[in-house]
Coordinates of C-alpha atoms in Angstrom, one line a residue:
Chain A
M1 CA 35.3 131.5 214.0
A2 CA 38.8 132.8 215.3
E3 CA 41.5 133.4 212.6
A4 CA 44.0 131.7 214.6
A5 CA 42.1 128.3 214.7
L6 CA 42.4 128.2 210.9
R7 CA 46.0 128.6 211.0
A8 CA 48.6 125.7 210.3
P9 CA 50.1 124.4 213.6
G10 CA 53.3 125.5 212.2
A11 CA 52.2 129.0 211.4
A12 CA 52.3 130.3 215.0
R13 CA 55.9 129.0 215.2
A14 CA 58.9 130.1 213.1
S15 CA 58.1 127.9 210.0
A16 CA 56.1 129.8 207.4
P17 CA 53.4 128.2 205.4
L18 CA 54.1 127.0 202.0
L19 CA 50.7 128.1 201.1
G20 CA 49.1 131.1 202.6
I21 CA 45.7 132.0 201.5
S22 CA 43.7 135.1 203.1
N23 CA 40.4 136.8 202.2
L24 CA 40.4 135.1 198.9
E25 CA 37.3 136.2 196.9
A26 CA 36.7 134.8 193.5
W27 CA 33.9 135.3 190.6
Y28 CA 32.4 133.2 187.8
G29 CA 31.5 136.1 185.4
E30 CA 29.0 138.1 187.5
S31 CA 28.5 135.6 190.2
H32 CA 30.3 135.8 193.4
V33 CA 31.6 132.3 194.6
L34 CA 34.5 132.9 197.0
H35 CA 33.8 135.1 199.9
G36 CA 37.0 135.6 201.8
V37 CA 38.6 132.3 202.0
T38 CA 41.6 132.0 204.6
F39 CA 43.9 129.0 205.3
D40 CA 47.2 127.8 205.4
V41 CA 49.1 124.8 204.5
A42 CA 52.6 124.1 206.1
P43 CA 55.5 122.4 204.0
G44 CA 55.0 118.5 203.9
E45 CA 51.3 118.9 204.9
V46 CA 48.3 117.0 203.6
V47 CA 45.3 119.0 204.1
T48 CA 41.8 118.3 202.6
L49 CA 39.1 120.7 201.8
L50 CA 35.6 119.1 202.8
G51 CA 32.3 120.5 202.2
R52 CA 29.0 120.1 200.2
N53 CA 28.8 120.3 196.6
G54 CA 29.1 124.3 195.7
A55 CA 30.9 125.2 198.7
G56 CA 33.6 126.5 196.8
K57 CA 36.2 123.7 197.1
T58 CA 37.0 123.4 193.3
T59 CA 37.0 127.1 193.1
T60 CA 39.3 127.5 195.8
L61 CA 41.8 125.3 193.9
R62 CA 41.2 126.9 190.5
S63 CA 41.9 130.2 192.4
I64 CA 45.2 129.0 193.7
I65 CA 46.4 127.8 190.3
G66 CA 45.0 131.2 188.9
I67 CA 42.7 130.0 186.4
M68 CA 39.7 132.1 187.7
S69 CA 39.4 135.1 185.4
K70 CA 38.6 137.5 188.7
R71 CA 40.0 136.9 192.0
T72 CA 41.2 139.0 194.8
G73 CA 42.6 138.8 198.3
S74 CA 46.1 137.4 198.7
V75 CA 47.6 133.6 197.9
T76 CA 51.1 133.5 198.8
F77 CA 53.1 130.6 197.7
D78 CA 56.5 129.9 199.4
G79 CA 56.6 133.6 200.5
V80 CA 55.8 135.0 196.9
E81 CA 52.4 136.8 196.3
T82 CA 50.6 135.3 193.3
I83 CA 47.5 136.8 193.3
R84 CA 48.2 139.4 190.2
M85 CA 50.2 136.5 188.3
P86 CA 48.9 134.4 185.3
S87 CA 48.5 130.8 186.0
R88 CA 51.7 130.0 183.8
A89 CA 53.8 132.0 186.2
I90 CA 52.2 130.4 189.3
A91 CA 52.6 126.9 187.9
R92 CA 56.4 127.8 187.3
L93 CA 56.6 128.5 191.2
G94 CA 56.2 124.8 191.6
M95 CA 52.6 124.0 191.8
G96 CA 50.9 120.9 190.1
Y97 CA 47.3 121.1 189.3
V98 CA 44.9 118.1 189.0
P99 CA 41.7 119.0 187.8
E100 CA 38.4 117.4 188.6
E101 CA 37.6 116.3 185.0
R102 CA 41.3 115.0 185.0
G103 CA 41.8 117.0 181.9
I104 CA 43.5 114.1 179.8
F105 CA 44.1 115.1 176.3
A106 CA 42.1 113.1 173.6
S107 CA 44.6 114.2 170.7
L108 CA 47.7 113.3 172.7
S109 CA 48.7 109.7 173.5
V110 CA 49.3 108.4 177.0
Y111 CA 53.1 109.1 176.6
E112 CA 52.5 112.5 175.2
N113 CA 50.1 113.5 178.1
L114 CA 52.9 112.4 180.6
M115 CA 55.6 114.5 178.9
L116 CA 53.3 117.4 178.2
P117 CA 53.5 119.5 181.4
P118 CA 57.0 121.4 181.2
V119 CA 59.5 120.5 184.1
V120 CA 59.3 123.8 186.3
K121 CA 61.8 122.8 189.2
P122 CA 64.7 120.4 189.6
G123 CA 63.5 117.2 191.6
G124 CA 60.6 115.7 189.8
L125 CA 59.9 112.3 189.5
T126 CA 61.5 110.2 186.3
V127 CA 59.2 108.6 183.8
E128 CA 60.5 105.4 185.0
Q129 CA 59.6 106.1 188.8
I130 CA 56.0 107.4 187.6
Y131 CA 55.7 104.1 185.7
E132 CA 56.7 102.1 189.0
L133 CA 54.1 103.8 190.6
F134 CA 51.4 103.4 188.1
P135 CA 52.5 100.2 186.2
N136 CA 49.3 100.7 183.9
L137 CA 50.7 103.7 182.2
R138 CA 53.6 101.8 181.0
E139 CA 51.5 99.0 179.5
R140 CA 49.1 101.7 177.8
S141 CA 51.9 104.4 176.9
G142 CA 50.8 104.2 173.1
S143 CA 47.0 104.5 173.5
Q144 CA 45.1 107.5 173.1
G145 CA 44.9 109.4 176.3
T146 CA 41.3 109.2 176.5
K147 CA 40.8 105.6 175.7
L148 CA 42.2 104.7 179.3
S149 CA 39.8 103.8 182.0
G150 CA 38.6 106.2 184.6
G151 CA 41.3 105.1 187.1
E152 CA 44.0 104.8 184.7
Q153 CA 43.1 108.6 183.6
Q154 CA 43.5 109.6 187.1
M155 CA 46.7 107.9 187.7
L156 CA 47.9 109.7 184.4
S157 CA 46.5 113.2 185.3
I158 CA 48.6 112.8 188.9
G159 CA 51.3 111.2 187.2
R160 CA 52.1 113.6 184.7
I161 CA 52.3 116.6 187.4
L162 CA 55.2 114.4 189.4
R163 CA 57.4 114.9 186.6
T164 CA 57.3 118.6 186.6
G165 CA 59.1 119.2 190.1
A166 CA 56.2 120.8 191.7
K167 CA 56.2 120.7 195.4
L168 CA 52.7 121.6 196.2
L169 CA 50.1 119.3 194.6
L170 CA 46.4 120.4 194.1
L171 CA 44.3 117.6 193.6
D172 CA 40.6 118.0 192.9
E173 CA 38.4 114.8 193.8
P174 CA 41.0 112.3 192.7
T175 CA 38.9 109.3 194.0
E176 CA 35.7 110.4 192.6
G177 CA 33.9 107.6 190.6
L178 CA 36.2 105.3 191.1
A179 CA 36.3 101.5 192.1
P180 CA 37.4 100.9 195.8
V181 CA 40.5 99.0 194.7
I182 CA 41.8 102.2 192.5
V183 CA 40.7 104.5 195.5
Q184 CA 43.2 102.4 197.6
Q185 CA 45.9 102.7 195.1
I186 CA 45.4 106.4 195.1
G187 CA 45.4 106.8 198.7
R188 CA 48.8 104.5 198.9
T189 CA 50.1 107.0 196.4
I190 CA 49.3 110.0 198.2
E191 CA 50.9 108.5 201.6
R192 CA 54.0 107.7 199.2
L193 CA 54.1 111.4 198.0
K194 CA 53.7 112.6 201.6
R195 CA 56.7 110.7 202.9
D196 CA 58.6 112.1 199.9
G197 CA 57.9 115.3 201.1
F198 CA 55.1 116.9 198.7
T199 CA 52.5 119.3 200.0
I200 CA 49.2 118.3 199.1
V201 CA 45.7 120.1 199.2
L202 CA 43.1 117.6 198.3
V203 CA 39.3 118.3 197.6
E204 CA 37.2 115.5 198.7
Q205 CA 33.7 114.6 199.1
N206 CA 34.6 111.4 200.7
F207 CA 35.8 112.1 204.2
R208 CA 36.3 108.3 205.0
F209 CA 38.9 108.5 202.2
A210 CA 40.3 111.8 203.4
Q211 CA 40.5 110.6 206.8
T212 CA 43.3 108.1 205.8
V213 CA 45.7 110.4 204.2
A214 CA 45.3 113.9 205.6
D215 CA 46.6 115.7 208.4
R216 CA 44.1 118.3 208.6
H217 CA 40.8 119.0 207.3
Y218 CA 39.3 122.4 206.5
V219 CA 35.6 122.6 206.1
M220 CA 34.0 124.8 203.5
E221 CA 30.7 126.4 203.4
Q222 CA 29.0 128.9 201.0
G223 CA 32.5 130.1 199.7
K224 CA 34.4 130.5 203.1
V225 CA 36.4 128.2 205.3
V226 CA 34.3 127.7 208.5
D227 CA 36.3 125.2 210.4
M228 CA 39.4 123.4 210.8
I229 CA 39.6 119.8 212.3
P230 CA 43.1 118.1 212.8
N231 CA 42.9 114.5 211.4
A232 CA 43.4 113.2 215.1
E233 CA 40.2 114.8 216.3
L234 CA 38.0 114.0 213.4
D235 CA 36.4 110.8 215.3
R236 CA 35.6 113.3 218.0
N237 CA 34.1 115.7 215.8
I238 CA 32.3 113.5 213.4
E239 CA 28.9 114.6 214.3
K240 CA 29.7 118.1 213.5
L241 CA 31.3 117.1 210.3
H242 CA 28.2 115.1 209.3
R243 CA 26.2 118.3 210.0
Y244 CA 28.7 120.3 207.7
L245 CA 28.3 117.7 205.0
G246 CA 24.6 117.3 205.3
V247 CA 25.2 113.3 205.4
Chain B
M1 CA 48.6 110.4 119.7
I2 CA 47.4 108.6 122.8
T3 CA 43.7 109.3 123.8
I4 CA 42.2 108.1 127.1
F5 CA 38.6 107.9 127.4
G6 CA 38.6 109.7 124.0
V7 CA 40.5 112.7 125.7
P8 CA 44.0 113.4 124.1
S9 CA 46.4 112.5 126.8
A10 CA 48.1 115.8 126.7
A11 CA 45.1 117.5 127.4
L12 CA 43.9 115.1 130.1
F13 CA 47.3 114.9 132.2
G14 CA 47.7 118.8 131.3
Q15 CA 44.4 119.4 133.4
L16 CA 45.2 117.1 136.0
L17 CA 48.6 118.8 136.3
L18 CA 46.8 122.1 136.5
G19 CA 44.4 120.5 139.1
L20 CA 47.4 119.4 141.1
I21 CA 49.0 122.9 141.0
N22 CA 45.6 124.4 142.1
G23 CA 45.4 121.5 144.6
S24 CA 48.8 122.5 146.1
F25 CA 47.6 125.8 146.9
Y26 CA 44.3 124.7 148.3
A27 CA 46.4 122.3 150.6
I28 CA 48.8 125.0 151.7
L29 CA 46.3 127.4 152.5
S30 CA 43.5 125.5 154.0
L31 CA 46.3 124.0 156.3
G32 CA 47.1 127.4 157.6
L33 CA 43.3 128.0 157.8
A34 CA 43.3 124.9 159.8
V35 CA 46.1 125.3 162.2
I36 CA 44.9 128.7 162.9
F37 CA 41.2 127.7 163.5
G38 CA 42.4 124.9 165.8
L39 CA 44.3 127.1 168.2
L40 CA 42.7 130.5 168.0
N41 CA 39.0 129.5 167.2
I42 CA 39.1 132.2 164.4
I43 CA 38.2 131.8 160.7
N44 CA 41.0 133.8 159.2
F45 CA 39.4 135.9 156.4
A46 CA 42.7 137.6 155.8
H47 CA 44.3 134.5 154.8
G48 CA 43.7 135.1 151.1
A49 CA 44.9 138.7 151.6
L50 CA 48.1 137.5 153.3
Y51 CA 48.9 135.0 150.4
M52 CA 48.4 137.9 148.0
M53 CA 50.9 140.0 150.2
G54 CA 53.4 137.2 150.0
A55 CA 53.3 137.3 146.2
F56 CA 53.5 141.0 146.4
V57 CA 56.5 140.9 148.9
A58 CA 58.6 138.4 146.4
W59 CA 57.7 141.1 143.7
M60 CA 58.7 144.0 145.9
L61 CA 62.1 142.3 147.0
L62 CA 63.0 141.5 143.3
N63 CA 62.1 145.1 142.0
Y64 CA 62.9 147.3 144.7
L65 CA 65.9 145.5 146.3
G66 CA 67.1 143.1 143.6
I67 CA 66.4 140.0 145.7
G68 CA 65.6 137.2 143.7
Y69 CA 63.1 133.9 143.8
W70 CA 64.9 131.6 146.3
W71 CA 65.5 134.3 148.9
A72 CA 62.0 135.5 148.7
L73 CA 60.8 132.0 149.4
I74 CA 62.4 132.3 152.9
L75 CA 62.0 136.2 153.5
A76 CA 58.4 136.7 152.1
P77 CA 56.9 134.1 154.9
V78 CA 59.2 135.8 157.6
I79 CA 58.0 139.1 156.6
V80 CA 54.4 138.5 156.1
G81 CA 54.4 135.9 159.2
G82 CA 55.9 139.2 161.2
V83 CA 52.9 141.1 159.8
G84 CA 50.7 138.5 160.9
I85 CA 52.2 138.4 164.3
L86 CA 51.7 142.2 164.7
I87 CA 47.7 141.7 163.4
E88 CA 47.4 138.9 166.0
R89 CA 49.0 140.8 168.9
N90 CA 47.1 144.2 168.2
Y91 CA 44.0 143.1 166.3
I92 CA 43.0 139.6 167.3
A93 CA 44.2 139.2 170.8
P94 CA 42.3 142.3 172.2
L95 CA 39.0 140.9 170.8
S96 CA 39.2 138.4 173.9
F97 CA 40.5 141.1 176.7
S98 CA 38.2 142.3 179.1
D99 CA 40.0 145.5 179.0
Q100 CA 40.0 147.4 175.6
R101 CA 42.4 150.2 176.6
Q102 CA 44.8 148.6 174.0
S103 CA 42.3 148.9 171.4
F104 CA 41.6 152.6 172.1
V105 CA 45.3 153.3 171.9
L106 CA 45.6 151.5 168.6
I107 CA 42.8 153.4 167.0
G108 CA 43.7 156.6 168.6
A109 CA 47.3 156.4 167.3
T110 CA 46.1 155.0 163.9
A111 CA 43.6 158.0 163.5
I112 CA 46.2 160.6 164.5
G113 CA 48.9 159.2 162.4
F114 CA 46.7 159.2 159.3
L115 CA 45.6 162.9 159.8
V116 CA 49.2 164.1 160.5
L117 CA 50.5 162.2 157.4
S118 CA 47.8 163.1 155.1
F119 CA 47.5 166.6 155.9
G120 CA 50.7 167.6 157.6
F121 CA 53.0 165.7 155.2
S122 CA 50.7 165.5 152.2
L123 CA 51.3 161.8 151.5
S124 CA 49.0 160.1 149.2
A125 CA 46.2 158.3 150.7
T126 CA 47.6 154.9 150.7
L127 CA 51.0 155.8 151.8
A128 CA 49.4 157.9 154.8
F129 CA 47.1 154.9 155.6
V130 CA 50.1 152.4 155.8
G131 CA 52.0 154.8 157.8
A132 CA 49.3 155.2 160.2
A133 CA 48.7 151.6 160.7
V134 CA 52.5 151.2 161.3
I135 CA 52.2 154.2 164.0
G136 CA 49.2 152.6 165.3
V137 CA 50.3 149.3 165.9
A138 CA 53.9 150.3 167.3
A139 CA 51.9 152.7 170.0
A140 CA 49.7 149.9 170.9
S141 CA 52.7 147.4 171.3
I142 CA 54.6 149.8 173.3
Y143 CA 51.3 150.4 175.3
A144 CA 50.9 146.4 175.8
W145 CA 54.9 145.8 176.6
K146 CA 54.4 148.5 179.6
R147 CA 51.4 147.0 181.4
P148 CA 51.2 143.6 183.1
S149 CA 50.4 140.5 181.3
Q150 CA 46.7 140.4 180.4
S151 CA 45.4 138.1 183.2
S152 CA 41.4 138.6 182.5
T153 CA 40.1 137.3 179.3
V154 CA 36.7 136.6 178.1
H155 CA 35.4 134.2 175.5
V156 CA 34.3 135.7 172.2
D157 CA 32.1 134.3 169.4
H158 CA 34.0 132.9 166.3
L159 CA 31.8 135.7 164.3
Y160 CA 33.9 138.7 166.0
G161 CA 37.3 137.2 164.7
L162 CA 35.8 136.4 161.2
L163 CA 34.2 139.8 160.7
L164 CA 37.8 141.5 162.0
T165 CA 39.8 139.5 159.5
F166 CA 37.3 139.9 156.9
G167 CA 37.8 143.9 157.4
L168 CA 41.5 143.4 157.5
A169 CA 41.2 141.4 154.3
L170 CA 39.4 144.3 152.4
I171 CA 41.9 146.9 153.8
I172 CA 44.9 145.0 152.6
Q173 CA 43.7 144.3 149.4
G174 CA 42.4 147.9 148.8
L175 CA 45.8 149.2 149.7
F176 CA 47.4 147.2 147.1
R177 CA 44.7 147.8 144.5
N178 CA 45.3 151.5 145.0
Q179 CA 49.0 151.5 144.7
Y180 CA 49.4 148.6 142.1
G181 CA 46.3 148.7 140.0
V182 CA 44.2 145.5 139.0
S183 CA 46.2 144.6 135.7
G184 CA 48.7 142.2 137.5
L185 CA 52.5 142.4 137.7
P186 CA 54.7 140.0 136.1
Y187 CA 56.9 137.7 138.0
G188 CA 59.4 135.6 136.1
I189 CA 60.2 131.9 136.9
P190 CA 63.6 131.4 138.4
P191 CA 66.3 130.4 135.6
Q192 CA 67.0 127.1 137.5
L193 CA 63.6 126.2 136.9
A194 CA 62.8 127.4 133.5
G195 CA 61.8 125.0 130.7
G196 CA 60.5 121.2 131.2
Q197 CA 60.2 117.8 130.4
Q198 CA 58.6 115.7 127.8
I199 CA 57.1 112.9 129.8
R200 CA 56.8 109.6 127.9
L201 CA 55.3 106.3 128.3
F202 CA 56.8 103.6 126.3
D203 CA 58.3 106.3 123.7
A204 CA 55.0 107.8 123.2
P205 CA 54.6 111.4 124.7
I206 CA 52.1 111.9 127.2
M207 CA 52.5 115.3 128.4
F208 CA 54.6 118.2 128.9
M209 CA 55.8 118.9 132.6
P210 CA 57.1 122.4 132.9
N211 CA 59.9 122.3 135.6
Y212 CA 58.6 125.0 137.6
R213 CA 55.1 123.2 138.2
A214 CA 56.8 120.1 139.2
W215 CA 58.6 122.0 141.8
V216 CA 55.5 123.7 142.9
I217 CA 53.6 120.3 143.8
V218 CA 57.0 118.8 145.5
A219 CA 57.6 122.0 147.4
S220 CA 54.0 122.2 148.7
L221 CA 53.9 118.6 149.4
I222 CA 57.1 118.9 151.3
V223 CA 55.8 122.0 153.4
C224 CA 52.4 120.2 153.9
L225 CA 54.0 116.9 155.2
A226 CA 56.8 118.7 157.5
T227 CA 53.9 120.9 159.1
W228 CA 51.8 117.4 159.5
F229 CA 55.0 115.9 161.0
M230 CA 55.5 119.0 163.3
I231 CA 51.9 119.0 164.4
E232 CA 51.3 115.4 164.9
K233 CA 54.6 113.9 165.8
T234 CA 56.7 116.5 167.8
K235 CA 56.6 117.9 171.3
L236 CA 55.8 121.2 170.1
G237 CA 52.9 119.9 168.2
A238 CA 51.8 118.0 171.4
Y239 CA 51.6 121.3 173.1
L240 CA 49.6 123.1 170.4
R241 CA 47.4 120.1 170.1
A242 CA 46.9 120.3 173.8
A243 CA 46.3 124.0 173.8
T244 CA 43.7 123.4 170.8
E245 CA 41.7 121.0 173.1
N246 CA 42.1 122.9 176.8
P247 CA 44.1 126.2 176.8
T248 CA 43.3 126.9 180.3
L249 CA 44.9 123.6 181.6
V250 CA 47.7 124.0 179.3
S251 CA 48.6 127.4 181.0
A252 CA 48.0 125.9 184.4
F253 CA 51.0 123.6 183.7
G254 CA 53.2 126.8 183.1
V255 CA 53.0 126.9 179.3
N256 CA 52.8 130.3 177.7
V257 CA 49.7 130.0 175.8
P258 CA 49.1 133.4 174.4
L259 CA 52.7 133.2 173.0
M260 CA 51.8 129.8 171.5
I261 CA 48.6 131.4 170.0
T262 CA 50.6 134.5 168.5
L263 CA 53.3 132.3 166.8
T264 CA 50.8 129.8 165.6
Y265 CA 48.8 132.9 163.9
G266 CA 52.4 133.9 162.5
F267 CA 53.1 130.5 161.2
G268 CA 49.9 129.9 159.6
V269 CA 50.0 133.2 157.8
A270 CA 53.7 132.4 156.8
L271 CA 52.5 129.4 155.0
A272 CA 50.1 131.3 153.0
A273 CA 52.9 134.0 152.2
F274 CA 55.0 130.9 151.3
A275 CA 52.1 129.6 148.8
G276 CA 51.8 133.1 147.5
V277 CA 55.6 133.2 146.3
L278 CA 54.8 129.8 144.9
A279 CA 52.1 131.4 142.9
A280 CA 53.8 134.5 141.8
P281 CA 55.5 133.0 138.7
I282 CA 52.5 130.9 137.7
Y283 CA 49.6 133.6 138.2
S284 CA 50.4 137.4 137.6
V285 CA 50.8 139.1 141.1
N286 CA 47.6 140.8 141.5
P287 CA 45.7 142.2 144.3
N288 CA 42.7 140.0 143.9
M289 CA 44.6 136.7 143.4
G290 CA 43.7 135.9 147.2
A291 CA 40.1 137.0 147.2
D292 CA 39.6 134.7 144.1
L293 CA 41.3 131.8 145.6
I294 CA 40.0 131.9 149.3
I295 CA 36.6 131.2 148.5
V296 CA 37.4 127.8 147.2
V297 CA 39.9 127.1 149.9
F298 CA 37.1 127.7 152.4
A299 CA 34.9 125.3 150.7
V300 CA 37.9 122.9 151.0
V301 CA 38.4 123.6 154.7
V302 CA 34.4 122.7 155.1
I303 CA 34.9 119.6 153.1
G304 CA 38.0 118.6 154.8
G305 CA 36.8 119.2 158.5
M306 CA 37.2 122.6 160.2
G307 CA 40.8 122.5 162.2
S308 CA 41.8 118.9 160.9
I309 CA 45.4 119.1 159.7
L310 CA 45.7 115.9 157.6
G311 CA 42.0 116.5 156.4
S312 CA 43.2 120.1 154.8
I313 CA 46.1 118.4 153.0
V314 CA 44.5 115.3 151.6
T315 CA 41.1 117.4 150.6
G316 CA 43.3 120.3 149.1
F317 CA 45.1 118.0 146.6
T318 CA 42.2 115.6 146.1
L319 CA 39.7 118.5 145.2
G320 CA 42.2 120.3 143.0
L321 CA 42.4 117.0 141.0
V322 CA 38.6 116.7 140.8
E323 CA 38.6 120.2 139.6
G324 CA 41.1 119.2 136.9
F325 CA 39.1 116.0 135.7
T326 CA 35.9 117.9 135.6
K327 CA 37.6 120.6 133.5
V328 CA 38.4 117.8 130.9
F329 CA 35.2 115.7 131.1
Y330 CA 32.6 118.3 131.8
P331 CA 33.9 121.8 131.7
E332 CA 30.6 123.4 132.3
A333 CA 30.9 122.3 136.0
S334 CA 34.5 122.8 136.6
S335 CA 34.1 126.0 138.7
T336 CA 31.1 124.8 140.7
V337 CA 32.1 121.0 141.3
I338 CA 34.0 121.9 144.6
F339 CA 31.0 123.8 145.9
V340 CA 28.7 121.0 145.1
I341 CA 30.7 118.5 146.8
M342 CA 30.6 121.1 149.9
V343 CA 27.0 120.9 149.8
L344 CA 26.7 116.8 149.6
V345 CA 29.3 116.7 152.5
L346 CA 27.7 119.2 154.7
L347 CA 24.3 117.2 154.0
V348 CA 25.8 113.7 154.7
K349 CA 28.7 114.7 157.4
P350 CA 28.3 118.1 158.8
A351 CA 31.6 118.1 160.4
G352 CA 33.8 117.3 157.3
L353 CA 35.3 114.3 155.9
F354 CA 38.0 114.2 158.4
G355 CA 36.4 116.5 161.2
R356 CA 35.4 115.3 164.7
A357 CA 31.8 116.0 165.5
S358 CA 32.0 118.0 168.7

């Protein structure tokens, strides 16, 4: 696969990618899980990482935010090389992370969960705007964080990083295990965030959902990005994609 | 004279008061242990030694610098808390670093410092060791300062932290024993709190309440409740609770978790030192005062539930009272009653009365 094909459309032109990843490798202890991941995300884009279980999608997000204990290669954000930074410094550049397990804190109320991530850049949403986006959170603000339903926890997990002023959102399977009506709500939220200028990297198993929100799709296999499919060409490549995903 | 259940009221209430005093110390110390255990996952065996150090710092401030009780109540926790911060940075944190170079610097500088001070300057063993520890910590701190932040950490078992802090406790106690002996040093009650009140009920005297003891109970209640409030009700406490649950995610939000860990350890240690200053006028200032107390405090922590904030406060005061009651009605069991309760609680509720089963 030619390198150039994996670059964002904008990369060839003057506009620099917001997120540039090249040759990223990462390890869980002794086991080597990423073997040279390379891709770009342009400002304002929504891209997905598709792939089977164990292809390295979640690990890629964890490596971008810097919580893998060992990673090499290059991850630049807004022109800043982050590979040697601890995760707290990377987050402060303006990245928001929504982990796969949602990461709602049981010992904090919904409101405390919402207020927990520190504001890292100006221009984040206000609590009132987040409540407009996810009205359920307002009603449940006094409840214990983990007493929320799965969908509400997902909304809380997304909502709390919108406050921080992060420009790049890393969402790990935000629709996993949720009812269709909630999935739609999450989809509308992502569209709305895209309109507001957020850049989003989305890990998804469900490419039908991914298709409704993304500009481009990167396909991962065995710890590498093996293909890039623009959303407009997804239908034409559907058989290839089925082969990649093994569905 | 009034008697209650056949016991003279002065004896009953006197013992209950003593129980409440002991309970105050149990509560402050187990609270510090709970805060430290929650975030660091370390059972801080040095807690008793640092409590003792708090009392000694108060004594030293008075005898070497002429600084009295009230300033000591603030200064001793600050000083001992600072020692705690150095211990965390240089001894505890490197346990989880995958790269041990800082530890080698620490050990090397301490050893060389000891040899130079002991043989080169002919200092006494105690002074040479204290000086060497300062040199070692300074060298390791400078080394740690110059290197990039420690990004690679490994998970370590509780047991290493426990053994390490146990070793530190023995060293600290040994140093004070060498320097000051074991007979104990007197530390007077501050003049403002001398004397006491006769407490009467319907004109009948019930008990005599020394002012200083009333102050100890009030002060420890205030400190415990303030700590509880800070942890459970403030933004700072929310960070602490969140980092206790999932430190990785909290740092992925941009929070400096290693700094929080260091300050939390310093705070827990400062609580112990505060208890030490409170204790100085009641018990004599003695190198073994912490070792004697800490075993009971660990039982209190186990009964309350490891890491539970409210649990350690409530259990601390309650068990102090239980001990007092036992002294009145069945003195033979007074020194074992807490351990009997501990065994019963462990059998019925292994996570402790207030602990969350994991």
